[in-house]
Structure formats: C-alpha cells, structure tokens
PDB file of C-alpha atoms in Angstrom:
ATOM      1  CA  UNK A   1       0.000   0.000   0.000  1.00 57.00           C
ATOM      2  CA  UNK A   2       2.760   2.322   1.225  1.00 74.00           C
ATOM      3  CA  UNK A   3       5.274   1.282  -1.799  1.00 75.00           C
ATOM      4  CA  UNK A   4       3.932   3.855  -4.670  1.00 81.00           C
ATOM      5  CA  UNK A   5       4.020   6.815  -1.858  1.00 79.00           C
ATOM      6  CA  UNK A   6       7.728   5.429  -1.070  1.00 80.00           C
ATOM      7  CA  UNK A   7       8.998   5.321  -4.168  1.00 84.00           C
ATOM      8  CA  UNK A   8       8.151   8.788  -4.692  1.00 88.00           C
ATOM      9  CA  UNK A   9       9.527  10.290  -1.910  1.00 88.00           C
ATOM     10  CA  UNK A  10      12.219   8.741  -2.896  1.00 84.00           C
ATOM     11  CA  UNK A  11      12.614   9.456  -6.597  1.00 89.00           C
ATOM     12  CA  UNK A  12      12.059  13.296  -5.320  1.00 90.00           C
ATOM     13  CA  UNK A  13      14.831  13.215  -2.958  1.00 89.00           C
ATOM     14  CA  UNK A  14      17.190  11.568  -5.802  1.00 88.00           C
ATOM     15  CA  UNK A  15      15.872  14.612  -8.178  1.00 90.00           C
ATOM     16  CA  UNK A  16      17.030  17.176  -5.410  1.00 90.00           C
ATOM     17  CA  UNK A  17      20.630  15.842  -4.474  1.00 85.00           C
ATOM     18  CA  UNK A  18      20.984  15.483  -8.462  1.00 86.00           C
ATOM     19  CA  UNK A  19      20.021  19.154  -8.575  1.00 87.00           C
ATOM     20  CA  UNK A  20      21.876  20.181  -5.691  1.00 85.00           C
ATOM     21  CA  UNK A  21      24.623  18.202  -6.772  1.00 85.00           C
ATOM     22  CA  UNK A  22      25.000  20.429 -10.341  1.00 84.00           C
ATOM     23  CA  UNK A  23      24.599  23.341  -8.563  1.00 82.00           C
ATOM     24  CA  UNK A  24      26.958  23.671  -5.881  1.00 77.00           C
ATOM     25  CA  UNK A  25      28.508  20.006  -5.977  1.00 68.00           C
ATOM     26  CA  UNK A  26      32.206  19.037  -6.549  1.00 70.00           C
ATOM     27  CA  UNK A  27      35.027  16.846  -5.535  1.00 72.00           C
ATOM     28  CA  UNK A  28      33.226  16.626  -2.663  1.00 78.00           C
ATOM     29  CA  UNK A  29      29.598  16.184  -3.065  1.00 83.00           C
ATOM     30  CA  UNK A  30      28.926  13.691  -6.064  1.00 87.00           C
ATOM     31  CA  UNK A  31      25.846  13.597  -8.119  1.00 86.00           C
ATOM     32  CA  UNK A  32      23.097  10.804  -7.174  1.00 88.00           C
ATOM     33  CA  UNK A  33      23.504   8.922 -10.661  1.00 89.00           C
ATOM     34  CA  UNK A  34      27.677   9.163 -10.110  1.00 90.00           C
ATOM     35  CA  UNK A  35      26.577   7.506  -6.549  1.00 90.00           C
ATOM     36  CA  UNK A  36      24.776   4.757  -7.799  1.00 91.00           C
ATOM     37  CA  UNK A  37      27.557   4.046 -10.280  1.00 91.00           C
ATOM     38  CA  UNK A  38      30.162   4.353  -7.960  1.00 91.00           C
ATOM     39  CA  UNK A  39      28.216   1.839  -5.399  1.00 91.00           C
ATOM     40  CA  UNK A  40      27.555  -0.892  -8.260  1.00 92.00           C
ATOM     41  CA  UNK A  41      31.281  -1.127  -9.482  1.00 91.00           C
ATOM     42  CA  UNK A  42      32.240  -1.550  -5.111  1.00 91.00           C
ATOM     43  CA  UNK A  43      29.078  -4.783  -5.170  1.00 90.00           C
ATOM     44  CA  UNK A  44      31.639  -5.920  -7.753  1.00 90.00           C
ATOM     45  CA  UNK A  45      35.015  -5.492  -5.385  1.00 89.00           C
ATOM     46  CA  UNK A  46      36.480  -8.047  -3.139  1.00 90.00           C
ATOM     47  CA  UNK A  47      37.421  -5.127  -0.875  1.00 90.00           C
ATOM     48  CA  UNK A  48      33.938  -4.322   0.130  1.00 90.00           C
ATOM     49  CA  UNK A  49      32.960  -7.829   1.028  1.00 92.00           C
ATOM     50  CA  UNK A  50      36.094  -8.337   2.953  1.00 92.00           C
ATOM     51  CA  UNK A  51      35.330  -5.225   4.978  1.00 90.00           C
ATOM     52  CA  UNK A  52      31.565  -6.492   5.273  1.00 91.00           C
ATOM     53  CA  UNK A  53      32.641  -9.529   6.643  1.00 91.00           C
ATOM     54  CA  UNK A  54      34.520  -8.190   8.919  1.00 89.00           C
ATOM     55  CA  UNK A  55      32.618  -5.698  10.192  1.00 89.00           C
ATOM     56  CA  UNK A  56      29.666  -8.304  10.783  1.00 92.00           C
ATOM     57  CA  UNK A  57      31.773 -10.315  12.781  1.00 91.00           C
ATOM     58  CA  UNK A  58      31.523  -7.510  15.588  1.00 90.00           C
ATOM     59  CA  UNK A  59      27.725  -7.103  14.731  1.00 93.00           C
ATOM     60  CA  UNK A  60      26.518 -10.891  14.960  1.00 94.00           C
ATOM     61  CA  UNK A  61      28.478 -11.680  17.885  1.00 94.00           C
ATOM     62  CA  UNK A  62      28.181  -8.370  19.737  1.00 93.00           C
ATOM     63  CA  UNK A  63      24.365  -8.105  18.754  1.00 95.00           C
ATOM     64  CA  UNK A  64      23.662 -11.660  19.883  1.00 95.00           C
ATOM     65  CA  UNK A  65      25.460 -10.982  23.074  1.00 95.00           C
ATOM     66  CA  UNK A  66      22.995  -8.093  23.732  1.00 94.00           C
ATOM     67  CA  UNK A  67      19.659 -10.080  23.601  1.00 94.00           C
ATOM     68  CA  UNK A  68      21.036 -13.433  25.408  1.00 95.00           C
ATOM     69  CA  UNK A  69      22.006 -10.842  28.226  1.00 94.00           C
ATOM     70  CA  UNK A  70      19.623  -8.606  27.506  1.00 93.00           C
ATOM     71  CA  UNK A  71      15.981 -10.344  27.343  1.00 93.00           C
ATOM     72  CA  UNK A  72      16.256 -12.097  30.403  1.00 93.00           C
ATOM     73  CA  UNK A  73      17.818  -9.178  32.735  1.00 92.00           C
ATOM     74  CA  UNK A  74      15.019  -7.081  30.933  1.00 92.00           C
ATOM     75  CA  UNK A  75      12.497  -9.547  31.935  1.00 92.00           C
ATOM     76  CA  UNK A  76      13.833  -9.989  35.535  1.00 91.00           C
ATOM     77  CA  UNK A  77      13.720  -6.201  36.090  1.00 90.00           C
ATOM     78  CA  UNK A  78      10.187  -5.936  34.920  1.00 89.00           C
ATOM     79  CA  UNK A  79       9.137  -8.991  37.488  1.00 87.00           C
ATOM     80  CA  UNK A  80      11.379  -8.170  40.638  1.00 87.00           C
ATOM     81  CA  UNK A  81      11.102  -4.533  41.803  1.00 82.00           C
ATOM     82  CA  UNK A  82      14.322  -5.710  44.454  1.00 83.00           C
ATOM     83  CA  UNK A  83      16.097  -6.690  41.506  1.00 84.00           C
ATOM     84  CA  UNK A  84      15.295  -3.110  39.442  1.00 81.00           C
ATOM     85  CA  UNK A  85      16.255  -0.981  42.638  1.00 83.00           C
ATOM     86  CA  UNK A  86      19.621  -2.451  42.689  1.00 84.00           C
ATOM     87  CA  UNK A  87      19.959  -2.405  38.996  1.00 84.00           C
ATOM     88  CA  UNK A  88      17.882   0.933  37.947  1.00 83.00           C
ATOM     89  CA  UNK A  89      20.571   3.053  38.261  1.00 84.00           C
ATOM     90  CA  UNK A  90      23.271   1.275  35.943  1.00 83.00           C
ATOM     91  CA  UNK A  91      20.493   1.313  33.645  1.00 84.00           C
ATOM     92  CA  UNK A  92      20.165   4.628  33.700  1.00 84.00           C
ATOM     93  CA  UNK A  93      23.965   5.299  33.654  1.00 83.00           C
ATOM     94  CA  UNK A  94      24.012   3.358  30.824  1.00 81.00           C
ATOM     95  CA  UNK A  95      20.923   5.555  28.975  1.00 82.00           C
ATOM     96  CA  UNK A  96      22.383   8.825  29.148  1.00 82.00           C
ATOM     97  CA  UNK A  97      26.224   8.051  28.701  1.00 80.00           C
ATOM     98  CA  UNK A  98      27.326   8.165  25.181  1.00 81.00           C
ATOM     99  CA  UNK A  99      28.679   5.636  24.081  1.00 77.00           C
ATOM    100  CA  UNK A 100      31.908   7.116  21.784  1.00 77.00           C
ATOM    101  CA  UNK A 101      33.388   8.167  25.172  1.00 78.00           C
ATOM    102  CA  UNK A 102      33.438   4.989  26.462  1.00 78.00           C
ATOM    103  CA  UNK A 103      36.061   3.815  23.613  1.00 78.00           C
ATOM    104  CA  UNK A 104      38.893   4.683  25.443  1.00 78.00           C
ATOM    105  CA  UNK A 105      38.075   2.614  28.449  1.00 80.00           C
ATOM    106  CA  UNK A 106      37.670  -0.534  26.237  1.00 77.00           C
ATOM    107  CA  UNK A 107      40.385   0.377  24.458  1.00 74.00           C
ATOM    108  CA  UNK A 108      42.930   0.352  28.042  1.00 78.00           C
ATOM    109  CA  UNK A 109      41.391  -2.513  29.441  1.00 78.00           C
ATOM    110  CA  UNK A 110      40.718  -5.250  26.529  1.00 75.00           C
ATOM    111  CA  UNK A 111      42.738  -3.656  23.721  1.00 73.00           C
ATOM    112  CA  UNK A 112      42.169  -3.193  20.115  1.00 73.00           C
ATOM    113  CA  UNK A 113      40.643  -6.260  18.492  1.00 76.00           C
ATOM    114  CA  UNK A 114      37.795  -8.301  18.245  1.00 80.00           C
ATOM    115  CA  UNK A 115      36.727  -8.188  21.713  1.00 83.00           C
ATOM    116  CA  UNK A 116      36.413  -4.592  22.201  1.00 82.00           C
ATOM    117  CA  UNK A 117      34.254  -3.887  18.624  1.00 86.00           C
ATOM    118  CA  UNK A 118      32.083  -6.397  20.159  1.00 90.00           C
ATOM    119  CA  UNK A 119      31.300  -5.092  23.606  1.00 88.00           C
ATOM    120  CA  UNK A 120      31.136  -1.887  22.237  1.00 87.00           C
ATOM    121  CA  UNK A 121      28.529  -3.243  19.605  1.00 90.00           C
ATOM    122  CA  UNK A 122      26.639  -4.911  22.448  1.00 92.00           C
ATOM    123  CA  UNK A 123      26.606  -1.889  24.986  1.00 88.00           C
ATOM    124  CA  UNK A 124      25.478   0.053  22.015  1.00 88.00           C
ATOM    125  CA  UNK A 125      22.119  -2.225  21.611  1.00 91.00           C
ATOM    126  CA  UNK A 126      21.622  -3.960  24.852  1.00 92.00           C
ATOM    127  CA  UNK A 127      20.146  -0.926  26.913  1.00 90.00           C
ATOM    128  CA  UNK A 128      17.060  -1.324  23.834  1.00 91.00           C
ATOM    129  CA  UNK A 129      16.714  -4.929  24.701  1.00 93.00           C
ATOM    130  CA  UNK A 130      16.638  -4.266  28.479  1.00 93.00           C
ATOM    131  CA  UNK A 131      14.260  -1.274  28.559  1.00 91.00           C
ATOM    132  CA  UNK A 132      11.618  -2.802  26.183  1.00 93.00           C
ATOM    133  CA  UNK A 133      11.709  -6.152  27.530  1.00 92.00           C
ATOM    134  CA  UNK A 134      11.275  -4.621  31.423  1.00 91.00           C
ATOM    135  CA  UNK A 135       8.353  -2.685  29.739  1.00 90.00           C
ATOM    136  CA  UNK A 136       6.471  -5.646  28.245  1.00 90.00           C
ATOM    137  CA  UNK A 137       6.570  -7.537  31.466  1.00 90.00           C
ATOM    138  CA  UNK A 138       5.560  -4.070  33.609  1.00 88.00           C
ATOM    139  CA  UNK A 139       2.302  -3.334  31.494  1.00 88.00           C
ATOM    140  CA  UNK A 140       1.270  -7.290  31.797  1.00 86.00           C
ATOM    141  CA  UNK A 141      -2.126  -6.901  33.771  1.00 84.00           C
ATOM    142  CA  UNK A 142      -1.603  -7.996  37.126  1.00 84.00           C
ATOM    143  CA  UNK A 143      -5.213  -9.129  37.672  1.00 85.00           C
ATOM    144  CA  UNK A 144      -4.057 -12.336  34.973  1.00 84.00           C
ATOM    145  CA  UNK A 145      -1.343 -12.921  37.256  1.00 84.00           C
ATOM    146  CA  UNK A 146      -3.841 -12.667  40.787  1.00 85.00           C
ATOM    147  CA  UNK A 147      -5.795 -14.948  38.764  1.00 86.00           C
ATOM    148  CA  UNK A 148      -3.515 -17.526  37.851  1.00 85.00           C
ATOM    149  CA  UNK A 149      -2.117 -17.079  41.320  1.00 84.00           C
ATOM    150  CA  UNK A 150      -5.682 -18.182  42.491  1.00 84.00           C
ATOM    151  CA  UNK A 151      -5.642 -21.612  40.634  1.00 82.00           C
ATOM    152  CA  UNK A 152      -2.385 -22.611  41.876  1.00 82.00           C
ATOM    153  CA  UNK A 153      -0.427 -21.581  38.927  1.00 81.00           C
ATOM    154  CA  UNK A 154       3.393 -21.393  40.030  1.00 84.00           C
ATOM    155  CA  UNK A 155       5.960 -19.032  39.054  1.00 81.00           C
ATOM    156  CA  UNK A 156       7.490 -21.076  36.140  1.00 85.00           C
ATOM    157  CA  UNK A 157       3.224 -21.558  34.988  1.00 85.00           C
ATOM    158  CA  UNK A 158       3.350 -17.585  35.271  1.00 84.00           C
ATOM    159  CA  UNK A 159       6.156 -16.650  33.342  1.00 86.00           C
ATOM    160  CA  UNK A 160       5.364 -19.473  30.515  1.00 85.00           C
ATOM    161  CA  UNK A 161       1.626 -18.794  30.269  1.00 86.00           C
ATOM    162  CA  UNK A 162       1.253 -14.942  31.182  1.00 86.00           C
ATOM    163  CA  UNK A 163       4.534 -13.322  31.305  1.00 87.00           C
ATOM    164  CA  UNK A 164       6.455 -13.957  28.701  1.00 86.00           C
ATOM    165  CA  UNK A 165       3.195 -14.276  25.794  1.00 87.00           C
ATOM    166  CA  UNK A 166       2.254 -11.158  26.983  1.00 87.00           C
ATOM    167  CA  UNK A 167       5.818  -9.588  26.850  1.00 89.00           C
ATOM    168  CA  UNK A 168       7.127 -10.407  23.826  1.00 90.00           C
ATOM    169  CA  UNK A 169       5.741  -7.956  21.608  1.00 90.00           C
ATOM    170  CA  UNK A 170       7.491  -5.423  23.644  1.00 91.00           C
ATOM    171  CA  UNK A 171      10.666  -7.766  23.818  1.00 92.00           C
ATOM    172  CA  UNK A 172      10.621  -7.771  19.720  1.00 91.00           C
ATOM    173  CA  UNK A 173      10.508  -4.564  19.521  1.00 91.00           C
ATOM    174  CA  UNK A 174      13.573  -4.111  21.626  1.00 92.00           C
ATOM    175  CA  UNK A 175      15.227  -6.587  19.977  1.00 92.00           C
ATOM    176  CA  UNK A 176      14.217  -4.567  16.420  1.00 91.00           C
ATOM    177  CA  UNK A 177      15.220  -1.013  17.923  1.00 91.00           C
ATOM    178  CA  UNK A 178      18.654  -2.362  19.596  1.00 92.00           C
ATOM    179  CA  UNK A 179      19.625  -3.993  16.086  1.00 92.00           C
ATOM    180  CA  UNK A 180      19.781  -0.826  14.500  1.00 90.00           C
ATOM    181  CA  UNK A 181      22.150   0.574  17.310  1.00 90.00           C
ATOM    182  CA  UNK A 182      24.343  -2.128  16.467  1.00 92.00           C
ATOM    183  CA  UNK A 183      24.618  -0.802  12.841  1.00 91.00           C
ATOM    184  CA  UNK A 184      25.377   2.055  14.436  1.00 88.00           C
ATOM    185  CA  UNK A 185      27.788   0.821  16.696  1.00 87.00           C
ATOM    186  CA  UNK A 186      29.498  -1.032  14.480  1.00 88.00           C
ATOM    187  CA  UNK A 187      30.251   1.634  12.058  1.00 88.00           C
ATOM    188  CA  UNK A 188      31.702   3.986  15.153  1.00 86.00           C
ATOM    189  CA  UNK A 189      33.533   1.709  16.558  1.00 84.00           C
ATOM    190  CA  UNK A 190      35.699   1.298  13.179  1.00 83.00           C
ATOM    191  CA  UNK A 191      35.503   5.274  12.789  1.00 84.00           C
ATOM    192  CA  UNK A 192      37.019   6.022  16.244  1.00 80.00           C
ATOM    193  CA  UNK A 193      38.783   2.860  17.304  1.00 76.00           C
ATOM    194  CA  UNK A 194      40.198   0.865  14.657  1.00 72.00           C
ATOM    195  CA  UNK A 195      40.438   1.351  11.202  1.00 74.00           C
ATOM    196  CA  UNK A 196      39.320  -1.639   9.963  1.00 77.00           C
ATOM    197  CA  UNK A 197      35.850  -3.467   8.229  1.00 84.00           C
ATOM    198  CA  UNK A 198      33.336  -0.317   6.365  1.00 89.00           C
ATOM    199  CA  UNK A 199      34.294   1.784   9.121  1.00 87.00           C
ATOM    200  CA  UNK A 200      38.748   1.453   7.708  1.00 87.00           C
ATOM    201  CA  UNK A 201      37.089   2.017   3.875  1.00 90.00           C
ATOM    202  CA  UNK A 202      35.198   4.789   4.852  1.00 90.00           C
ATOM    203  CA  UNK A 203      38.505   6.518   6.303  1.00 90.00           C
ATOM    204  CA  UNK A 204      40.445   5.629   3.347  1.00 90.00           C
ATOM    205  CA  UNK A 205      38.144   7.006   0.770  1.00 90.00           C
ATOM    206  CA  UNK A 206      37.776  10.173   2.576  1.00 88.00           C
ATOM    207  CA  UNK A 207      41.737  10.244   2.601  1.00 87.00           C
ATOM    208  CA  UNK A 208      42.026   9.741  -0.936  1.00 87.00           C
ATOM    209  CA  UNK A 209      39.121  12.341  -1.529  1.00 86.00           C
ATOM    210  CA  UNK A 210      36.872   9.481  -3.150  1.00 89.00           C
ATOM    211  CA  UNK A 211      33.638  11.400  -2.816  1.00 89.00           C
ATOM    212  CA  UNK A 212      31.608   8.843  -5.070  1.00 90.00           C
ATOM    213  CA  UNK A 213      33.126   5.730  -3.362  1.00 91.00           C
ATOM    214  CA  UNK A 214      32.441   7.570   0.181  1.00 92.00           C
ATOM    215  CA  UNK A 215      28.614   7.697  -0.548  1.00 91.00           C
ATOM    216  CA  UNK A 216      28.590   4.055  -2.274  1.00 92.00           C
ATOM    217  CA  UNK A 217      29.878   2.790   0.866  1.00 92.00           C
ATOM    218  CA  UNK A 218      27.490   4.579   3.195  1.00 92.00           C
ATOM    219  CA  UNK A 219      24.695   3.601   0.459  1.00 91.00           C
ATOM    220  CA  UNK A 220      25.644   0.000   0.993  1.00 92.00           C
ATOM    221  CA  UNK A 221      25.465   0.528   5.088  1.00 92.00           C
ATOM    222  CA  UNK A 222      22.114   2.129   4.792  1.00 91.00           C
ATOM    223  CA  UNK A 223      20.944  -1.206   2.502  1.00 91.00           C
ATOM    224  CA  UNK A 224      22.174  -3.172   5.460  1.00 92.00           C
ATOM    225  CA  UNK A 225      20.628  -1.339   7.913  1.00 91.00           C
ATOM    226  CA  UNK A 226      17.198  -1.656   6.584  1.00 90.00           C
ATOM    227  CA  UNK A 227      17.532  -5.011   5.237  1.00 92.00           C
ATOM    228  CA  UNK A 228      18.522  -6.096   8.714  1.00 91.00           C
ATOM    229  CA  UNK A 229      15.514  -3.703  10.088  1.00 88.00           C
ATOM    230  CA  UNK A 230      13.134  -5.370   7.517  1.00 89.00           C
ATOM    231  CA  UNK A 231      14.082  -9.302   8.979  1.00 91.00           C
ATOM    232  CA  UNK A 232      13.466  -8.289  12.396  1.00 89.00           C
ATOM    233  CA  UNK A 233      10.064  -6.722  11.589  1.00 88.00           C
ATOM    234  CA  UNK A 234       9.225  -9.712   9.677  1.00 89.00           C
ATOM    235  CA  UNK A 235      10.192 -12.269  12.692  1.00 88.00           C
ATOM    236  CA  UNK A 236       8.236  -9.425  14.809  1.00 85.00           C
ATOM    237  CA  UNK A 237       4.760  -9.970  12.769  1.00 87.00           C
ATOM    238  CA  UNK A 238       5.850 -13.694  12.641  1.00 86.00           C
ATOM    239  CA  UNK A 239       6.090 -14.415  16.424  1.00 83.00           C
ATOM    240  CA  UNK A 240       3.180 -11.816  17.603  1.00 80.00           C
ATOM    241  CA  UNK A 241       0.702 -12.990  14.959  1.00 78.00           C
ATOM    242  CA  UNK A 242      -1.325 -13.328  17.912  1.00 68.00           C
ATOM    243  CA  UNK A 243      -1.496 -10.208  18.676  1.00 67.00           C
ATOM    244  CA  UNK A 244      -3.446  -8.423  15.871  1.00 64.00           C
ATOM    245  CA  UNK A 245      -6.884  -9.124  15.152  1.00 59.00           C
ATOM    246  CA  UNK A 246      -7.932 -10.854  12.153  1.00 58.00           C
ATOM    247  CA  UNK A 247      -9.923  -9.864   9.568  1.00 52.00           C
ATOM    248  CA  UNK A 248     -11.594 -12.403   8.427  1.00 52.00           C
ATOM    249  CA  UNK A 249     -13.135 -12.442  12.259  1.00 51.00           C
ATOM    250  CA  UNK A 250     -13.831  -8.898  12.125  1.00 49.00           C
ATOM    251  CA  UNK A 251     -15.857  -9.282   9.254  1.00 55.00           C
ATOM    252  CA  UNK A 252     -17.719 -12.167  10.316  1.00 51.00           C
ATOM    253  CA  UNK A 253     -18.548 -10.855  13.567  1.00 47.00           C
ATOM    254  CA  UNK A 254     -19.888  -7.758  12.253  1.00 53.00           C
ATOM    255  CA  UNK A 255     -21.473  -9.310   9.434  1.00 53.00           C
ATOM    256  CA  UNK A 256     -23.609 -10.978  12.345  1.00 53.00           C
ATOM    257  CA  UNK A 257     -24.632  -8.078  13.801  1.00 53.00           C
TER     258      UNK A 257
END
C-alpha cells in the first residue's frame, strides 16, 4: 500500500541531491547517478565484502550478546522490583552516557581487536533490549497474574503462560530497535577505534578524496541497515501474529450483527 508513496519520496529526494549536486557540488559532493555508479562497481570489489565480513563479525556476535544478556535481565527487572532498585541506576547510567566516550576505556582494558568492537557493539544495543523487555513484562495486567495465582499456577506456569506471551511484543521490539544501534555501533567503533571493516574504507576514501566511493559505501550501510531492520520486523509480525486481530473475524462478527 505504502510502496507507490515510497517510491516517490524517494525518486524526489534523488531529483534534489541530483540538482543540488550540479549546482553547488564538486570533488566533494557527487551527483546521485555518479553515486549509484560508484556503489555498483564496489558490489563488484572483493574489498567491500572483505570489509563487510569483517565488520559483521563484531555485529553478529556483539548483537547476539545483547539479547542473550539482555531479554532475560530485561524480563527480571520488569518482574522483581528488588532486583530493578539495585539495577535501575546502571540502567540509567548506561541511557544517558554516550557511548563514543566509552572507547577509550575498552580500548585500556581489553585492547584493540575483536573483543572490544564487540562489547562496544553490544553496549550500544543492549540498553534497547533491556528497557523494552522490562516494559512488556511491567504493562502485563496484574489481575491475569492474581488470577492464575488463584488456581495454583506457580511461578514457572506464570512466566510461561502470562509473562512472557504477553511480553514479547514489547521484547521484539527491543530486539528490532537495539539492532539498529548495532549498525550504528558497528560503524563507530571502526571510525574512532580501529580502522578496519566499512568503518577502515570509509577513512580511506575520505583520505584519498573518493567522494563517489564515500557515498557508495554509506549507500551500501544504509541497505544493510534496513535489510537487517526489515528481517526483524518480519520475525516481529511472525512471532506476535497473535497479537493483531484478524480480519476475516472482524468481518464475520460484524457481518452478524
């Protein structure tokens, strides 16, 4: 429904960087159609998928790092108000602290490598994970959970049959939100830290004043990004089908009224 309304948008924005571009473009401002060129000869260098690959090392590993720790402690926190009090205010240290300034630390105490791209990658998306998943286990009603309470249920009949169904739209969401500040993290971390993966390529064609290259690169991040944004809203719909109504229902029931 939304594609036609897209695709304008976008061909409009193309039309105004092209514009733009003629106007007051140069070495360093390329035109959109010297972009697109520029990013289909890099699909066809080894130098870009090396750097891919390298880069998603850091993003699989550090991203899966941030939902195995995050989803559970965000789950925890939403279900044990001892648990948050102790916890609340890392959380909250962890919200507001920017993340770039925190390279230096990692930097000291793990080095530069693998390690420290990753934890950076994680720190960057677990506070998502954490805050959503607390949320979807806060707004569960607790009236269900009096209920089951009433009928004998036990905590581990609880969390399987109330908690965690009811949660896990809100814990999908995190998970969608805190993948796209790994993307983000990933590409810092190379920008600030080490010169290596998209991040290294990036740097190098903005040293050799590559302006066409520069923008094919960041074109091929962006396709990432929302590729990557576009799975996780698809496993969203997938695992909360549950959640929406369906049509065919609504139809019938007011077809019977």
């Amino acid at each position: 429904m939304n594609l036609p309304y897209q695709l304008l948008t976008f061909a409009v924005l193309a039309t105004c960087w092209e514009l733009y571009a003629d106007v007051r473009g140069g070495l360093l401002l390329p035109g959109f159609a010297e972009t697109v060129r520029a990013t289909a000869g890099l699909l066809g260098e080894a130098e870009l998928w090396r750097a891919l690959y390298v880069s998603n090392q850091a993003l699989v590993l550090g991203f899966a790092l941030a939902v195995v720790v995050g989803v559970p402690l965000g789950t925890a926190l939403g279900r044990f108000r001892l648990l948050e009090r102790y916890a609340d205010v890392h959380l909250n240290i962890l919200l507001v602290t920017p993340m770039a300034a925190l390279i230096p630390l990692l930097v000291m105490s793990v080095g530069v490598g693998t390690v420290s791209r990753v934890v950076l990658v994680a720190l960057f998306s677990v506070v998502m994970v954490i805050v959503n998943s607390r949320a979807g286990v806060r707004q569960v009603d607790p009236a269900l959970i009096e209920m089951a309470r009433s009928f004998g249920a036990g905590e581990r009949t609880v969390w399987a049959r109330i908690l965690l169904p009811a949660a896990l739209p809100a814990v999908m969401t995190g998970v969608r939100l805190g993948l796209g500040r790994a993307v983000t993290g990933m590409v810092l971390v190379e920008l600030l830290m080490v010169s290596d993966g998209i991040g290294g390529l990036i740097l190098t064609y903005r040293g050799l004043l590559k302006a066409p290259q520069l923008y094919g690169t960041i074109a091929v991040i962006l396709a990432e990004a929302l590729l990557l944004g576009a799975a996780a809203h698809w496993a969203e719909r997938r695992l909360t089908r549950w959640t929406r109504p369906n049509p065919s229902r609504t139809r019938t029931a007011r077809s019977q009224r």
